[in-house]
Amino acid sequence: MSIEEKIITGAGELFKKYGIRSVSMDDIARHLSISKKTIYQYYKDKDEIVSLSLKKHLEYEKQEYDQIFNNTSNAIEELVKVSKCMRQDFKDMKPSLIFDMQKYHPNAWKVWLSFKNEYIKNQVMENLKRGMAEGYFREDLNPDILARLRVELVQLAFDEDVFPADQYNLRDLQLQFFNHFVHGIVTEKGRKLYQKHIDSEISNQHK
């Protein structure tokens, strides 16, 4: 890994754990055991590092999700695997991350909005259409409306005005939102298969 990649990766780890605003260039330098001067040899400011670390993280997420979308036998299995992947992604993530981007790093915020409103929304929409065709999701659904609702729910969990970080765990919030969403779209056939996957996952955790 090059020094440029190490800086972006190391900064991303700190942003995820502590939020963006509370992490300084000095913190990044200390975390990587390099001088701040070295960082400035490669990047002009923190804003550039924030944008690039976010792009790197989202590219990794996209690879993870694409792997799921291309290797599942039905829409329910896809949902379950995406849920598991999301729980891992949100583990130890600082809720203020989204707010910090929106308020202090407009370039990174545009990157996030594009990922959310294009890639995630489109994948949710395709999953909904697939599930409807397979008979696992209700046939009266509007995929476009529900896909938009789903991506906004993901972002809502980061809003500390609604869900203060000292009272709510981000991963638990996302799981609650996800389960609520799933049970609102499945047919009885879909509900049974979804529960079968969940029971199997719980059983594997206890082995």
PDB file of C-alpha atoms in Angstrom:
ATOM      1  CA  MET A   1       0.000   0.000   0.000  1.00  0.00           C
ATOM      2  CA  SER A   2       1.385   3.412  -0.989  1.00  0.00           C
ATOM      3  CA  ILE A   3       1.695   6.284   1.476  1.00  0.00           C
ATOM      4  CA  GLU A   4      -1.231   8.028  -0.266  1.00  0.00           C
ATOM      5  CA  GLU A   5      -3.430   4.977   0.260  1.00  0.00           C
ATOM      6  CA  LYS A   6      -2.302   4.619   3.873  1.00  0.00           C
ATOM      7  CA  ILE A   7      -3.283   8.213   4.602  1.00  0.00           C
ATOM      8  CA  ILE A   8      -6.733   7.806   3.042  1.00  0.00           C
ATOM      9  CA  THR A   9      -7.351   4.448   4.731  1.00  0.00           C
ATOM     10  CA  GLY A  10      -6.090   5.600   8.128  1.00  0.00           C
ATOM     11  CA  ALA A  11      -8.092   8.819   7.999  1.00  0.00           C
ATOM     12  CA  GLY A  12     -11.209   6.868   7.032  1.00  0.00           C
ATOM     13  CA  GLU A  13     -10.809   4.626  10.084  1.00  0.00           C
ATOM     14  CA  LEU A  14     -10.665   7.662  12.361  1.00  0.00           C
ATOM     15  CA  PHE A  15     -13.607   9.418  10.688  1.00  0.00           C
ATOM     16  CA  LYS A  16     -15.773   6.314  11.051  1.00  0.00           C
ATOM     17  CA  LYS A  17     -14.929   5.878  14.726  1.00  0.00           C
ATOM     18  CA  TYR A  18     -14.871   9.492  15.948  1.00  0.00           C
ATOM     19  CA  GLY A  19     -16.737  11.510  13.318  1.00  0.00           C
ATOM     20  CA  ILE A  20     -15.126  13.929  10.880  1.00  0.00           C
ATOM     21  CA  ARG A  21     -15.132  17.224  12.735  1.00  0.00           C
ATOM     22  CA  SER A  22     -13.374  15.864  15.837  1.00  0.00           C
ATOM     23  CA  VAL A  23     -10.481  14.362  13.820  1.00  0.00           C
ATOM     24  CA  SER A  24      -7.665  16.800  13.017  1.00  0.00           C
ATOM     25  CA  MET A  25      -4.741  16.501  10.632  1.00  0.00           C
ATOM     26  CA  ASP A  26      -2.550  16.043  13.720  1.00  0.00           C
ATOM     27  CA  ASP A  27      -4.734  13.096  14.763  1.00  0.00           C
ATOM     28  CA  ILE A  28      -4.329  11.495  11.352  1.00  0.00           C
ATOM     29  CA  ALA A  29      -0.553  11.990  11.474  1.00  0.00           C
ATOM     30  CA  ARG A  30      -0.329  10.458  14.955  1.00  0.00           C
ATOM     31  CA  HIS A  31      -2.543   7.541  13.959  1.00  0.00           C
ATOM     32  CA  LEU A  32      -0.243   6.750  11.029  1.00  0.00           C
ATOM     33  CA  SER A  33       3.015   7.605  12.857  1.00  0.00           C
ATOM     34  CA  ILE A  34       3.989  10.121  10.192  1.00  0.00           C
ATOM     35  CA  SER A  35       4.446  13.880  10.219  1.00  0.00           C
ATOM     36  CA  LYS A  36       1.692  16.301   9.280  1.00  0.00           C
ATOM     37  CA  LYS A  37       4.099  17.723   6.715  1.00  0.00           C
ATOM     38  CA  THR A  38       4.145  14.341   4.977  1.00  0.00           C
ATOM     39  CA  ILE A  39       0.360  14.392   4.679  1.00  0.00           C
ATOM     40  CA  TYR A  40       0.443  17.837   3.087  1.00  0.00           C
ATOM     41  CA  GLN A  41       2.942  16.568   0.510  1.00  0.00           C
ATOM     42  CA  TYR A  42       0.130  14.422  -0.901  1.00  0.00           C
ATOM     43  CA  TYR A  43      -3.085  16.224   0.007  1.00  0.00           C
ATOM     44  CA  LYS A  44      -3.860  19.924   0.106  1.00  0.00           C
ATOM     45  CA  ASP A  45      -6.269  19.850   3.065  1.00  0.00           C
ATOM     46  CA  LYS A  46      -8.561  17.781   5.253  1.00  0.00           C
ATOM     47  CA  ASP A  47     -11.511  18.368   2.918  1.00  0.00           C
ATOM     48  CA  GLU A  48      -9.735  16.510   0.125  1.00  0.00           C
ATOM     49  CA  ILE A  49      -8.909  13.626   2.465  1.00  0.00           C
ATOM     50  CA  VAL A  50     -12.538  13.415   3.622  1.00  0.00           C
ATOM     51  CA  SER A  51     -13.826  13.221   0.039  1.00  0.00           C
ATOM     52  CA  LEU A  52     -11.269  10.641  -1.066  1.00  0.00           C
ATOM     53  CA  SER A  53     -11.693   8.450   2.031  1.00  0.00           C
ATOM     54  CA  LEU A  54     -15.459   8.479   1.504  1.00  0.00           C
ATOM     55  CA  LYS A  55     -15.077   7.519  -2.163  1.00  0.00           C
ATOM     56  CA  LYS A  56     -12.778   4.662  -1.172  1.00  0.00           C
ATOM     57  CA  HIS A  57     -15.256   3.422   1.439  1.00  0.00           C
ATOM     58  CA  LEU A  58     -18.223   3.627  -0.930  1.00  0.00           C
ATOM     59  CA  GLU A  59     -16.322   1.798  -3.674  1.00  0.00           C
ATOM     60  CA  TYR A  60     -15.643  -0.998  -1.198  1.00  0.00           C
ATOM     61  CA  GLU A  61     -19.308  -1.064  -0.169  1.00  0.00           C
ATOM     62  CA  LYS A  62     -20.392  -1.161  -3.801  1.00  0.00           C
ATOM     63  CA  GLN A  63     -18.173  -4.196  -4.418  1.00  0.00           C
ATOM     64  CA  GLU A  64     -19.673  -5.911  -1.359  1.00  0.00           C
ATOM     65  CA  TYR A  65     -23.246  -5.228  -2.425  1.00  0.00           C
ATOM     66  CA  ASP A  66     -22.632  -6.090  -6.086  1.00  0.00           C
ATOM     67  CA  GLN A  67     -21.268  -9.453  -4.953  1.00  0.00           C
ATOM     68  CA  ILE A  68     -24.535 -10.051  -3.080  1.00  0.00           C
ATOM     69  CA  PHE A  69     -26.787  -8.845  -5.906  1.00  0.00           C
ATOM     70  CA  ASN A  70     -25.025 -11.119  -8.406  1.00  0.00           C
ATOM     71  CA  ASN A  71     -24.938 -14.245  -6.240  1.00  0.00           C
ATOM     72  CA  THR A  72     -28.341 -14.740  -4.625  1.00  0.00           C
ATOM     73  CA  SER A  73     -31.117 -17.119  -5.650  1.00  0.00           C
ATOM     74  CA  ASN A  74     -34.046 -14.837  -4.758  1.00  0.00           C
ATOM     75  CA  ALA A  75     -34.979 -11.370  -3.481  1.00  0.00           C
ATOM     76  CA  ILE A  76     -35.382 -12.520   0.123  1.00  0.00           C
ATOM     77  CA  GLU A  77     -31.904 -14.025   0.284  1.00  0.00           C
ATOM     78  CA  GLU A  78     -30.598 -10.789  -1.214  1.00  0.00           C
ATOM     79  CA  LEU A  79     -32.319  -8.746   1.499  1.00  0.00           C
ATOM     80  CA  VAL A  80     -30.990 -10.923   4.312  1.00  0.00           C
ATOM     81  CA  LYS A  81     -27.408 -10.756   3.043  1.00  0.00           C
ATOM     82  CA  VAL A  82     -27.612  -6.994   2.500  1.00  0.00           C
ATOM     83  CA  SER A  83     -28.907  -6.604   6.064  1.00  0.00           C
ATOM     84  CA  LYS A  84     -25.987  -8.606   7.437  1.00  0.00           C
ATOM     85  CA  CYS A  85     -23.542  -6.561   5.381  1.00  0.00           C
ATOM     86  CA  MET A  86     -25.098  -3.303   6.604  1.00  0.00           C
ATOM     87  CA  ARG A  87     -24.878  -4.346  10.247  1.00  0.00           C
ATOM     88  CA  GLN A  88     -21.175  -4.938   9.778  1.00  0.00           C
ATOM     89  CA  ASP A  89     -20.699  -1.623   7.967  1.00  0.00           C
ATOM     90  CA  PHE A  90     -22.470   0.324  10.720  1.00  0.00           C
ATOM     91  CA  LYS A  91     -20.618  -1.402  13.554  1.00  0.00           C
ATOM     92  CA  ASP A  92     -18.806   1.238  15.644  1.00  0.00           C
ATOM     93  CA  MET A  93     -19.698   3.990  13.160  1.00  0.00           C
ATOM     94  CA  LYS A  94     -20.113   7.463  14.645  1.00  0.00           C
ATOM     95  CA  PRO A  95     -23.625   8.806  13.879  1.00  0.00           C
ATOM     96  CA  SER A  96     -22.315  12.373  13.482  1.00  0.00           C
ATOM     97  CA  LEU A  97     -20.455  11.283  10.344  1.00  0.00           C
ATOM     98  CA  ILE A  98     -23.313  12.247   8.012  1.00  0.00           C
ATOM     99  CA  PHE A  99     -24.003  15.566   9.785  1.00  0.00           C
ATOM    100  CA  ASP A 100     -20.307  16.504   9.699  1.00  0.00           C
ATOM    101  CA  MET A 101     -20.200  15.879   5.963  1.00  0.00           C
ATOM    102  CA  GLN A 102     -23.351  17.840   5.287  1.00  0.00           C
ATOM    103  CA  LYS A 103     -22.286  20.881   7.313  1.00  0.00           C
ATOM    104  CA  TYR A 104     -18.518  21.053   6.827  1.00  0.00           C
ATOM    105  CA  HIS A 105     -17.591  19.053   3.708  1.00  0.00           C
ATOM    106  CA  PRO A 106     -19.951  19.816   0.797  1.00  0.00           C
ATOM    107  CA  ASN A 107     -17.838  17.916  -1.751  1.00  0.00           C
ATOM    108  CA  ALA A 108     -18.011  14.725   0.292  1.00  0.00           C
ATOM    109  CA  TRP A 109     -21.709  15.348   0.892  1.00  0.00           C
ATOM    110  CA  LYS A 110     -22.320  15.417  -2.885  1.00  0.00           C
ATOM    111  CA  VAL A 111     -20.478  12.093  -3.195  1.00  0.00           C
ATOM    112  CA  TRP A 112     -22.686  10.555  -0.490  1.00  0.00           C
ATOM    113  CA  LEU A 113     -25.918  11.930  -2.000  1.00  0.00           C
ATOM    114  CA  SER A 114     -24.988  10.565  -5.414  1.00  0.00           C
ATOM    115  CA  PHE A 115     -24.268   7.119  -3.956  1.00  0.00           C
ATOM    116  CA  LYS A 116     -27.479   7.147  -1.917  1.00  0.00           C
ATOM    117  CA  ASN A 117     -29.835   8.583  -4.535  1.00  0.00           C
ATOM    118  CA  GLU A 118     -28.454   6.654  -7.493  1.00  0.00           C
ATOM    119  CA  TYR A 119     -26.704   3.410  -6.594  1.00  0.00           C
ATOM    120  CA  ILE A 120     -28.524   2.434  -3.386  1.00  0.00           C
ATOM    121  CA  LYS A 121     -31.951   3.589  -4.598  1.00  0.00           C
ATOM    122  CA  ASN A 122     -31.593   1.743  -7.899  1.00  0.00           C
ATOM    123  CA  GLN A 123     -30.487  -1.469  -6.176  1.00  0.00           C
ATOM    124  CA  VAL A 124     -33.435  -1.302  -3.754  1.00  0.00           C
ATOM    125  CA  MET A 125     -35.780  -0.720  -6.681  1.00  0.00           C
ATOM    126  CA  GLU A 126     -34.407  -3.720  -8.573  1.00  0.00           C
ATOM    127  CA  ASN A 127     -34.751  -5.881  -5.467  1.00  0.00           C
ATOM    128  CA  LEU A 128     -38.383  -4.792  -5.071  1.00  0.00           C
ATOM    129  CA  LYS A 129     -39.171  -5.598  -8.698  1.00  0.00           C
ATOM    130  CA  ARG A 130     -37.442  -8.961  -8.387  1.00  0.00           C
ATOM    131  CA  GLY A 131     -39.328  -9.847  -5.212  1.00  0.00           C
ATOM    132  CA  MET A 132     -42.657  -8.863  -6.751  1.00  0.00           C
ATOM    133  CA  ALA A 133     -41.982 -11.034  -9.800  1.00  0.00           C
ATOM    134  CA  GLU A 134     -41.030 -13.961  -7.546  1.00  0.00           C
ATOM    135  CA  GLY A 135     -44.154 -13.598  -5.420  1.00  0.00           C
ATOM    136  CA  TYR A 136     -42.234 -12.773  -2.232  1.00  0.00           C
ATOM    137  CA  PHE A 137     -43.260  -9.080  -2.186  1.00  0.00           C
ATOM    138  CA  ARG A 138     -46.752  -7.631  -2.467  1.00  0.00           C
ATOM    139  CA  GLU A 139     -47.858  -6.945  -6.030  1.00  0.00           C
ATOM    140  CA  ASP A 140     -49.372  -3.541  -5.166  1.00  0.00           C
ATOM    141  CA  LEU A 141     -46.022  -1.947  -4.262  1.00  0.00           C
ATOM    142  CA  ASN A 142     -44.622   1.114  -6.027  1.00  0.00           C
ATOM    143  CA  PRO A 143     -40.876   0.300  -6.313  1.00  0.00           C
ATOM    144  CA  ASP A 144     -39.830   3.909  -6.967  1.00  0.00           C
ATOM    145  CA  ILE A 145     -41.623   5.346  -3.925  1.00  0.00           C
ATOM    146  CA  LEU A 146     -40.500   2.585  -1.567  1.00  0.00           C
ATOM    147  CA  ALA A 147     -36.902   2.703  -2.808  1.00  0.00           C
ATOM    148  CA  ARG A 148     -36.808   6.424  -2.018  1.00  0.00           C
ATOM    149  CA  LEU A 149     -38.342   5.762   1.394  1.00  0.00           C
ATOM    150  CA  ARG A 150     -35.763   3.079   2.142  1.00  0.00           C
ATOM    151  CA  VAL A 151     -32.724   5.246   1.375  1.00  0.00           C
ATOM    152  CA  GLU A 152     -34.120   8.104   3.452  1.00  0.00           C
ATOM    153  CA  LEU A 153     -34.623   5.728   6.388  1.00  0.00           C
ATOM    154  CA  VAL A 154     -30.953   4.768   6.180  1.00  0.00           C
ATOM    155  CA  GLN A 155     -29.985   8.423   6.490  1.00  0.00           C
ATOM    156  CA  LEU A 156     -32.597   9.190   9.173  1.00  0.00           C
ATOM    157  CA  ALA A 157     -30.822   6.897  11.634  1.00  0.00           C
ATOM    158  CA  PHE A 158     -27.835   9.270  11.532  1.00  0.00           C
ATOM    159  CA  ASP A 159     -29.940  12.280  12.586  1.00  0.00           C
ATOM    160  CA  GLU A 160     -29.017  12.865  16.226  1.00  0.00           C
ATOM    161  CA  ASP A 161     -31.811  15.413  16.631  1.00  0.00           C
ATOM    162  CA  VAL A 162     -34.246  12.540  16.150  1.00  0.00           C
ATOM    163  CA  PHE A 163     -32.161   9.694  17.604  1.00  0.00           C
ATOM    164  CA  PRO A 164     -29.563  11.044  20.100  1.00  0.00           C
ATOM    165  CA  ALA A 165     -26.371   8.985  20.026  1.00  0.00           C
ATOM    166  CA  ASP A 166     -26.336   8.613  23.813  1.00  0.00           C
ATOM    167  CA  GLN A 167     -29.740   6.891  23.689  1.00  0.00           C
ATOM    168  CA  TYR A 168     -29.670   4.882  20.461  1.00  0.00           C
ATOM    169  CA  ASN A 169     -27.192   2.532  18.815  1.00  0.00           C
ATOM    170  CA  LEU A 170     -26.798   3.184  15.086  1.00  0.00           C
ATOM    171  CA  ARG A 171     -26.646  -0.488  14.157  1.00  0.00           C
ATOM    172  CA  ASP A 172     -29.754  -1.292  16.209  1.00  0.00           C
ATOM    173  CA  LEU A 173     -31.623   1.594  14.581  1.00  0.00           C
ATOM    174  CA  GLN A 174     -30.730   0.403  11.108  1.00  0.00           C
ATOM    175  CA  LEU A 175     -31.806  -3.143  11.957  1.00  0.00           C
ATOM    176  CA  GLN A 176     -35.158  -1.939  13.351  1.00  0.00           C
ATOM    177  CA  PHE A 177     -35.769   0.182  10.243  1.00  0.00           C
ATOM    178  CA  PHE A 178     -34.800  -2.705   7.993  1.00  0.00           C
ATOM    179  CA  ASN A 179     -37.088  -5.231   9.686  1.00  0.00           C
ATOM    180  CA  HIS A 180     -39.977  -2.754   9.661  1.00  0.00           C
ATOM    181  CA  PHE A 181     -39.427  -2.144   5.946  1.00  0.00           C
ATOM    182  CA  VAL A 182     -39.237  -5.857   5.110  1.00  0.00           C
ATOM    183  CA  HIS A 183     -42.403  -6.779   6.986  1.00  0.00           C
ATOM    184  CA  GLY A 184     -44.239  -3.995   5.183  1.00  0.00           C
ATOM    185  CA  ILE A 185     -43.454  -5.370   1.711  1.00  0.00           C
ATOM    186  CA  VAL A 186     -43.502  -9.172   1.989  1.00  0.00           C
ATOM    187  CA  THR A 187     -46.322 -11.548   1.144  1.00  0.00           C
ATOM    188  CA  GLU A 188     -47.004 -14.455   3.489  1.00  0.00           C
ATOM    189  CA  LYS A 189     -44.770 -16.584   1.271  1.00  0.00           C
ATOM    190  CA  GLY A 190     -42.038 -13.955   1.571  1.00  0.00           C
ATOM    191  CA  ARG A 191     -42.469 -13.598   5.317  1.00  0.00           C
ATOM    192  CA  LYS A 192     -42.005 -17.322   5.858  1.00  0.00           C
ATOM    193  CA  LEU A 193     -38.845 -17.440   3.765  1.00  0.00           C
ATOM    194  CA  TYR A 194     -37.468 -14.317   5.442  1.00  0.00           C
ATOM    195  CA  GLN A 195     -38.105 -15.783   8.901  1.00  0.00           C
ATOM    196  CA  LYS A 196     -36.467 -19.039   7.836  1.00  0.00           C
ATOM    197  CA  HIS A 197     -33.306 -17.128   6.884  1.00  0.00           C
ATOM    198  CA  ILE A 198     -33.348 -15.164  10.150  1.00  0.00           C
ATOM    199  CA  ASP A 199     -33.840 -18.334  12.241  1.00  0.00           C
ATOM    200  CA  SER A 200     -30.974 -19.993  10.377  1.00  0.00           C
ATOM    201  CA  GLU A 201     -28.700 -17.004  11.017  1.00  0.00           C
ATOM    202  CA  ILE A 202     -29.550 -16.997  14.740  1.00  0.00           C
ATOM    203  CA  SER A 203     -28.938 -20.748  14.925  1.00  0.00           C
ATOM    204  CA  ASN A 204     -25.516 -20.372  13.275  1.00  0.00           C
ATOM    205  CA  GLN A 205     -24.565 -17.625  15.749  1.00  0.00           C
ATOM    206  CA  HIS A 206     -25.272 -19.965  18.667  1.00  0.00           C
ATOM    207  CA  LYS A 207     -23.181 -22.838  17.320  1.00  0.00           C
TER     208      LYS A 207
END
